[in-house]
Amino acid sequence: MRRALAAAALLLAGCGAPSGDLFAVERSGEGAGAKLSLVVSDGGSVRCNGRKAVALPARRLLEARELARSLEKQAALGLELPAGPREKTTFRYRAELADGTITWADSSRGVPPTFTRLAAFTRTVSRQVCNLAR
């Protein structure tokens, strides 16, 4: 009887269920390799441009979790920062988190440090983990 209850408790707790996504980032812009889709799973994997998920190094997973926590309030507000002049814009970003969506460009005015950190994380992971050129 106890085993049955323990098994039921594990099932109710979601044991064996896939981990949720921490965030998804869509990057667009000019030039080869500017377009990027990156999805980071809380289970420790990342998918780039729809490819098969690959393992995310532990330190990057911790960084992603911290970024997701840091961006909660801005995402809940649906913060959208308009791009600056077209000639000064290389990349535009759209990030979806559990609490909402944020958008900005590298030329936006008043970009919060958390947005800059997410852009850097996106670039680093796409190059070092997903082996993309840009």
N, CA and C of each residue as an Amber inpcrd file, in Angstrom:
protein
   402
   0.8190000  -1.1940000   0.0000000   0.0000000   0.0000000   0.0000000
   0.8700000   1.2690000   0.0000000   1.9270000   1.2450000   0.8260000
   2.8010000   2.4140000   0.8890000   3.4860000   2.6570000  -0.4440000
   3.8690000   1.5800000  -1.1070000   4.5190000   1.7420000  -2.4160000
   3.5630000   2.3680000  -3.4170000   2.3290000   1.9620000  -3.3740000
   1.3310000   2.5240000  -4.2930000   1.1500000   4.0170000  -4.0310000
   1.1100000   4.4020000  -2.7640000   0.9740000   5.8210000  -2.4300000
   2.2120000   6.6120000  -2.8500000   3.3830000   6.0280000  -2.6300000
   4.6180000   6.6960000  -3.0330000   4.6620000   6.8720000  -4.5440000
   4.2710000   5.8440000  -5.2790000   4.2460000   5.9320000  -6.7370000
   3.2610000   6.9940000  -7.2060000   2.1030000   7.0420000  -6.5770000
   1.1040000   8.0470000  -6.9380000   1.6250000   9.4480000  -6.6420000
   2.3130000   9.6240000  -5.5230000   2.8710000  10.9330000  -5.1700000
   3.9020000  11.3720000  -6.1980000   4.7350000  10.4370000  -6.6510000
   5.7350000  10.7780000  -7.6620000   5.0770000  11.1890000  -8.9710000
   4.0300000  10.4750000  -9.3510000   3.3310000  10.8240000 -10.5870000
   2.6930000  12.2000000 -10.4840000   2.0900000  12.4800000  -9.3400000
   1.4610000  13.7880000  -9.1550000   2.4860000  14.9070000  -9.1160000
   3.6850000  14.5970000  -8.6620000   4.7440000  15.6080000  -8.5920000
   5.3520000  15.8880000  -9.9570000   4.9640000  15.1220000 -10.9570000
   5.4770000  15.3670000 -12.2980000   6.7710000  14.6460000 -12.5730000
   7.0840000  13.6480000 -11.7930000   8.3130000  12.8890000 -11.9880000
   8.3390000  12.3160000 -13.3980000   9.4160000  12.5480000 -14.1010000
   9.5320000  12.0250000 -15.4550000   8.9950000  12.9670000 -16.5160000
   8.3580000  14.0390000 -16.0990000   7.8370000  15.0040000 -17.0670000
   8.9980000  15.8420000 -17.5950000   8.9470000  16.2450000 -18.8570000
  10.0300000  17.0680000 -19.3950000  10.0850000  18.4230000 -18.6960000
  11.2800000  18.9480000 -18.5680000  11.4670000  20.2550000 -17.9410000
  10.9350000  21.3450000 -18.8560000  10.4610000  22.4040000 -18.2470000
   9.9480000  23.5220000 -19.0160000  11.0750000  24.3720000 -19.5830000
  10.7100000  25.2570000 -20.4810000  11.6880000  26.1690000 -21.0650000
  11.8640000  27.3750000 -20.1470000  13.1050000  27.8170000 -20.0020000
  13.3840000  29.0260000 -19.2410000  13.0350000  30.2580000 -20.0720000
  13.4610000  30.2360000 -21.3260000  13.1420000  31.3250000 -22.2400000
  13.4580000  30.9080000 -23.6740000  12.8640000  31.6620000 -24.5890000
  13.1350000  31.5050000 -26.0130000  13.4960000  32.8820000 -26.5500000
  14.5610000  32.9540000 -27.3350000  15.0040000  34.2220000 -27.9070000
  14.9960000  34.1060000 -29.4200000  14.3710000  35.0720000 -30.0570000
  14.4080000  35.1930000 -31.5140000  15.2450000  36.4260000 -31.8180000
  16.3040000  36.2310000 -32.5920000  17.1560000  37.3500000 -32.9890000
  17.0340000  37.5130000 -34.4920000  16.8700000  38.7340000 -34.9420000
  16.8250000  39.0180000 -36.3790000  17.7680000  40.1700000 -36.6630000
  18.0650000  40.3710000 -37.9200000  18.9560000  41.4640000 -38.2720000
  19.5070000  41.3040000 -39.6620000  20.4960000  42.1250000 -39.9420000
  21.1260000  42.1400000 -41.2500000  22.3280000  41.2090000 -41.2800000
  22.5810000  40.6170000 -42.4130000  23.7850000  39.8160000 -42.6010000
  23.5920000  38.3360000 -42.3470000  24.5560000  37.5930000 -42.8250000
  24.5270000  36.1380000 -42.6800000  24.5930000  35.7450000 -41.2160000
  23.7540000  34.8320000 -40.8230000  23.7530000  34.3190000 -39.4630000
  23.0700000  35.2000000 -38.4360000  22.4950000  36.3130000 -38.8670000
  21.8360000  37.2090000 -37.9090000  20.5650000  36.5730000 -37.3510000
  19.8530000  35.8330000 -38.1990000  18.6110000  35.2090000 -37.7620000
  18.9390000  34.0030000 -36.8830000  18.3440000  34.0000000 -35.6850000
  18.6110000  32.9390000 -34.7230000  17.3800000  32.6820000 -33.8730000
  17.1200000  31.4230000 -33.6170000  16.0940000  30.9990000 -32.6800000
  16.7980000  30.1490000 -31.6320000  16.7150000  30.5430000 -30.3700000
  17.3950000  29.8400000 -29.2910000  16.3810000  29.5550000 -28.1800000
  16.2600000  28.2870000 -27.7870000  15.3330000  27.8960000 -26.7220000
  16.1340000  27.1710000 -25.6440000  16.0860000  27.7060000 -24.4270000
  16.8290000  27.1420000 -23.3040000  15.8600000  26.4290000 -22.3720000
  16.1230000  25.1580000 -22.1360000  15.2910000  24.3400000 -21.2630000
  15.8660000  24.3140000 -19.8550000  15.0000000  24.3210000 -18.8690000
  15.4240000  24.2280000 -17.4780000  16.0640000  22.8750000 -17.1760000
  15.8680000  21.9100000 -18.0590000  16.4720000  20.5920000 -17.8960000
  17.9290000  20.5380000 -18.3040000  18.4600000  21.6430000 -18.8340000
  19.8780000  21.6880000 -19.1610000  20.2070000  21.4830000 -20.6200000
  19.2780000  21.8330000 -21.5020000  19.5700000  21.7140000 -22.9300000
  19.1820000  23.0020000 -23.6450000  19.6810000  23.1140000 -24.8660000
  19.3840000  24.2820000 -25.6910000  19.1530000  23.8100000 -27.1180000
  18.2090000  24.4790000 -27.7960000  17.9500000  24.2210000 -29.2180000
  18.2140000  25.5130000 -29.9770000  19.0120000  25.4000000 -31.0230000
  19.3180000  26.5580000 -31.8610000  18.7660000  26.3140000 -33.2590000
  17.9940000  27.2660000 -33.7440000  17.4350000  27.2140000 -35.0950000
  16.6980000  25.9120000 -35.3740000  16.0030000  25.3990000 -34.3710000
  15.1830000  24.2020000 -34.5410000  15.9480000  22.8970000 -34.5870000
  17.2510000  22.9590000 -34.4240000  18.0550000  21.7380000 -34.4220000
  17.7670000  20.9080000 -33.1790000  18.2760000  19.6960000 -33.1870000
  18.1530000  18.8060000 -32.0350000  18.7830000  19.4760000 -30.8110000
  18.1570000  19.2850000 -29.6540000  18.6620000  19.8700000 -28.4150000
  20.0350000  19.3050000 -28.0760000  20.8930000  20.1810000 -27.5760000
  22.2230000  19.7750000 -27.1160000  22.3700000  20.1950000 -25.6540000
  23.2720000  19.5140000 -24.9570000  23.4860000  19.7930000 -23.5380000
  24.0760000  21.1840000 -23.3440000  23.5830000  21.8610000 -22.3580000
  24.0770000  23.1830000 -21.9870000  25.0250000  22.9910000 -20.8030000
  26.2480000  23.5200000 -20.8690000  27.1580000  23.3860000 -19.7320000
  26.5080000  23.9180000 -18.4470000  26.8430000  23.3050000 -17.3220000
  26.2180000  23.6420000 -16.0390000  26.3010000  25.1310000 -15.7170000
  27.4350000  25.7540000 -15.9710000  27.5620000  27.1840000 -15.6390000
  26.6570000  28.0370000 -16.5150000  26.4400000  27.6130000 -17.7510000
  25.5280000  28.3520000 -18.6410000  24.0770000  28.1500000 -18.2120000
  23.7500000  26.9410000 -17.7330000  22.3910000  26.6890000 -17.2400000
  22.1140000  27.5610000 -16.0160000  23.0550000  27.6550000 -15.1160000
  22.8890000  28.5190000 -13.9440000  22.7280000  29.9800000 -14.3670000
  23.5020000  30.3900000 -15.3520000  23.3960000  31.7510000 -15.8830000
  22.0180000  31.9840000 -16.5010000  21.5200000  30.9970000 -17.2430000
  20.2010000  31.1180000 -17.8680000  19.1010000  31.2240000 -16.8150000
  19.1950000  30.4270000 -15.7660000  18.1980000  30.4900000 -14.6870000
  18.2130000  31.8620000 -14.0170000  19.4000000  32.4000000 -13.7790000
  19.5140000  33.7190000 -13.1700000  18.9500000  34.7960000 -14.1070000
  19.2350000  34.6840000 -15.3870000  18.6810000  35.6340000 -16.3580000
  17.1550000  35.5940000 -16.3540000  16.5970000  34.3960000 -16.3630000
  15.1410000  34.2610000 -16.3610000  14.5440000  34.9330000 -15.1210000
  15.1640000  34.7260000 -13.9570000  14.6800000  35.3720000 -12.7200000
  14.8230000  36.8960000 -12.8210000  15.9400000  37.3590000 -13.3480000
  16.2020000  38.7990000 -13.4510000  15.2560000  39.5060000 -14.4130000
  14.7320000  38.7750000 -15.3770000  13.8790000  39.3700000 -16.4040000
  12.3830000  39.2420000 -16.1020000  12.0240000  38.6080000 -14.9940000
  10.6140000  38.3550000 -14.6760000   9.7570000  39.6190000 -14.6990000
  10.1840000  40.6520000 -13.9920000   9.3670000  41.8640000 -13.8790000
   9.2160000  42.5600000 -15.2270000  10.3160000  42.6520000 -15.9740000
  10.2560000  43.3120000 -17.2780000   9.3600000  42.5290000 -18.2410000
   9.4480000  41.1940000 -18.1660000   8.5970000  40.3680000 -19.0280000
   7.1300000  40.5220000 -18.6370000   6.8450000  40.5540000 -17.3490000
   5.4650000  40.7200000 -16.8910000   4.8750000  42.0460000 -17.3690000
   5.7340000  43.0540000 -17.5040000   5.2900000  44.3530000 -18.0190000
   5.1870000  44.3700000 -19.5420000   5.7440000  43.3400000 -20.1970000
   5.7460000  43.3050000 -21.6590000   6.5780000  44.4300000 -22.2360000
   7.7090000  44.7010000 -21.6290000   8.5550000  45.8270000 -22.0140000
   9.0070000  45.7250000 -23.4740000   8.7140000  46.7680000 -24.2360000
   9.1030000  46.8540000 -25.6470000   9.8760000  48.1510000 -25.8490000
  11.1300000  48.0200000 -26.2530000  11.9510000  49.1950000 -26.5150000
  12.1060000  49.3460000 -28.0240000  11.6850000  50.4780000 -28.5720000
  11.8060000  50.6650000 -30.0180000  13.2710000  50.7520000 -30.4460000
  13.5290000  50.2920000 -31.6520000  14.8830000  50.3570000 -32.2110000
  15.2440000  51.8040000 -32.4980000  16.5370000  52.0760000 -32.4460000
  17.0450000  53.3920000 -32.8120000  17.1160000  53.4980000 -34.3250000
  17.9380000  54.4070000 -34.8260000  18.0610000  54.5810000 -36.2720000
  18.4510000  53.2760000 -36.9670000  17.8580000  53.0520000 -38.1170000
  18.0810000  51.8030000 -38.8650000  19.5690000  51.5480000 -39.1400000
  20.2900000  52.6070000 -39.4820000  21.7050000  52.4340000 -39.8220000
  22.5550000  52.0530000 -38.5990000  22.0020000  52.2130000 -37.4030000
  22.7250000  51.8420000 -36.1870000  22.2190000  50.5200000 -35.5910000
  21.2510000  49.8880000 -36.2460000  20.6620000  48.6590000 -35.7330000
  21.2290000  47.4530000 -36.4680000  21.8610000  46.5750000 -35.7060000
  22.3700000  45.3280000 -36.2690000  21.4270000  44.1810000 -35.9440000
  21.0120000  44.0880000 -34.6720000  20.1490000  42.9950000 -34.2240000
  18.8990000  43.5150000 -33.5180000  17.8240000  42.7710000 -33.7010000
  16.5820000  42.9760000 -32.9550000  16.3180000  41.6820000 -32.1930000
  15.7900000  41.8070000 -30.9800000  15.5590000  40.6470000 -30.1230000
  14.1100000  40.6000000 -29.6590000  13.6180000  39.3890000 -29.5280000
  12.3100000  39.1280000 -28.9240000  12.5070000  37.9250000 -28.0180000
  12.2630000  38.1020000 -26.7300000  12.4550000  37.0120000 -25.7710000
  11.1320000  36.6940000 -25.0950000  10.7900000  35.4190000 -25.1020000
   9.5790000  34.9490000 -24.4340000   9.9780000  34.2160000 -23.1700000
   9.3880000  34.6390000 -22.0660000   9.6200000  34.0110000 -20.7720000
   8.2700000  33.5790000 -20.2150000   8.2850000  32.8700000 -19.1170000
   7.0390000  32.3940000 -18.5170000   6.1010000  33.5510000 -18.1830000
   6.6570000  34.7030000 -17.8130000   5.8460000  35.8360000 -17.3760000
   5.4260000  36.7910000 -18.4840000   5.9880000  36.6410000 -19.6820000
   5.6430000  37.5390000 -20.7680000   6.7640000  37.6620000 -21.7800000
   6.6760000  38.7000000 -22.5900000   7.6110000  38.8900000 -23.6990000
   8.2550000  40.2670000 -23.6070000   9.5320000  40.3160000 -23.9870000
  10.2540000  41.5850000 -24.0650000  10.8370000  41.7050000 -25.4770000
  10.9450000  42.9310000 -25.9720000  11.5490000  43.1740000 -27.2810000
  12.4450000  44.4010000 -27.1920000  13.5360000  44.3610000 -27.9660000
  14.4710000  45.4800000 -28.0180000  15.4080000  45.2750000 -29.2020000
  16.2140000  46.2730000 -29.4690000  17.2410000  46.1970000 -30.5050000
  18.5560000  46.6710000 -29.8990000  19.6410000  46.3260000 -30.5500000
  20.9370000  46.7740000 -30.0320000  21.0830000  48.2960000 -30.1020000
  20.2060000  48.9600000 -30.8450000  20.2340000  50.4190000 -30.9550000
  19.1610000  51.0980000 -30.1020000  18.3990000  50.3250000 -29.3330000
  17.3530000  50.9070000 -28.4890000  17.9700000  51.7910000 -27.4200000
  17.2480000  52.8390000 -27.0500000  17.7070000  53.7190000 -25.9690000
  17.2750000  53.1230000 -24.6350000  18.1240000  53.2760000 -23.6410000
  17.7680000  52.8490000 -22.2940000  17.6720000  51.3490000 -22.0980000
  18.4940000  50.5950000 -22.8060000  18.4550000  49.1350000 -22.6810000
  18.9430000  48.7410000 -21.2860000  18.1140000  48.0000000 -20.5300000
  18.5350000  47.5580000 -19.1920000  19.7030000  46.5730000 -19.2830000
  20.5460000  46.5400000 -18.2650000  21.6840000  45.6140000 -18.2580000
  21.2550000  44.1480000 -18.4360000  20.0840000  43.7990000 -17.9360000
  19.6240000  42.4080000 -18.0850000  19.3950000  42.0550000 -19.5510000
  18.9220000  43.0050000 -20.3560000  18.7200000  42.7490000 -21.7840000
  20.0690000  42.5400000 -22.4640000  21.0400000  43.3680000 -22.0800000
  22.3880000  43.2420000 -22.6390000  22.9970000  41.8930000 -22.2730000
  22.7820000  41.4660000 -21.0340000  23.2850000  40.1520000 -20.5990000
  22.6200000  39.0230000 -21.3800000  21.3210000  39.1460000 -21.6590000
  20.6300000  38.1110000 -22.4320000  21.1470000  38.0720000 -23.8630000
  21.4090000  39.2300000 -24.4490000  21.9660000  39.2800000 -25.8050000
  23.3460000  38.6170000 -25.8400000  24.1720000  38.9020000 -24.8390000
  25.5080000  38.2960000 -24.7670000  25.4050000  36.7890000 -24.5620000
  24.4960000  36.3660000 -23.6930000  24.2780000  34.9340000 -23.4560000
  23.8730000  34.2480000 -24.7660000  22.9580000  34.8700000 -25.4950000
  22.4790000  34.3170000 -26.7690000  23.6330000  34.1420000 -27.7460000
  24.4610000  35.1490000 -27.8640000  25.6080000  35.0680000 -28.7880000
  26.5890000  33.9860000 -28.3580000  26.9370000  33.9720000 -27.0900000
  27.9110000  32.9990000 -26.5910000  27.4170000  31.5710000 -26.7680000
  26.1840000  31.3100000 -26.3810000  25.6430000  29.9470000 -26.4770000
  25.4900000  29.5280000 -27.9360000  25.0420000  30.4310000 -28.7840000
  24.8780000  30.0620000 -30.1970000  26.2180000  29.6910000 -30.8280000
  27.2720000  30.3740000 -30.4210000  28.6050000  30.0950000 -30.9880000
  29.2940000  28.9240000 -30.3060000  29.3280000  28.9240000 -28.9840000
  30.1190000  27.9230000 -28.2600000  29.4060000  26.5930000 -28.0550000
  28.0980000  26.6190000 -27.9010000  27.3550000  25.3820000 -27.6400000
  26.7260000  24.8260000 -28.9170000  26.1140000  25.6960000 -29.7040000
  25.4470000  25.2550000 -30.9350000  26.3720000  25.2830000 -32.1490000
  27.5740000  25.8290000 -31.9790000  28.5760000  25.8810000 -33.0430000
  28.0970000  26.6390000 -34.2840000  27.3800000  27.7280000 -34.0750000
  26.9520000  28.5680000 -35.1890000  28.0130000  29.6530000 -35.4130000
  28.0700000  30.1740000 -36.6040000  29.0960000  31.1470000 -36.9610000
  28.9020000  32.4980000 -36.2860000  27.6550000  32.8820000 -36.0240000
  27.4120000  34.2300000 -35.4950000  26.5400000  34.1980000 -34.2810000
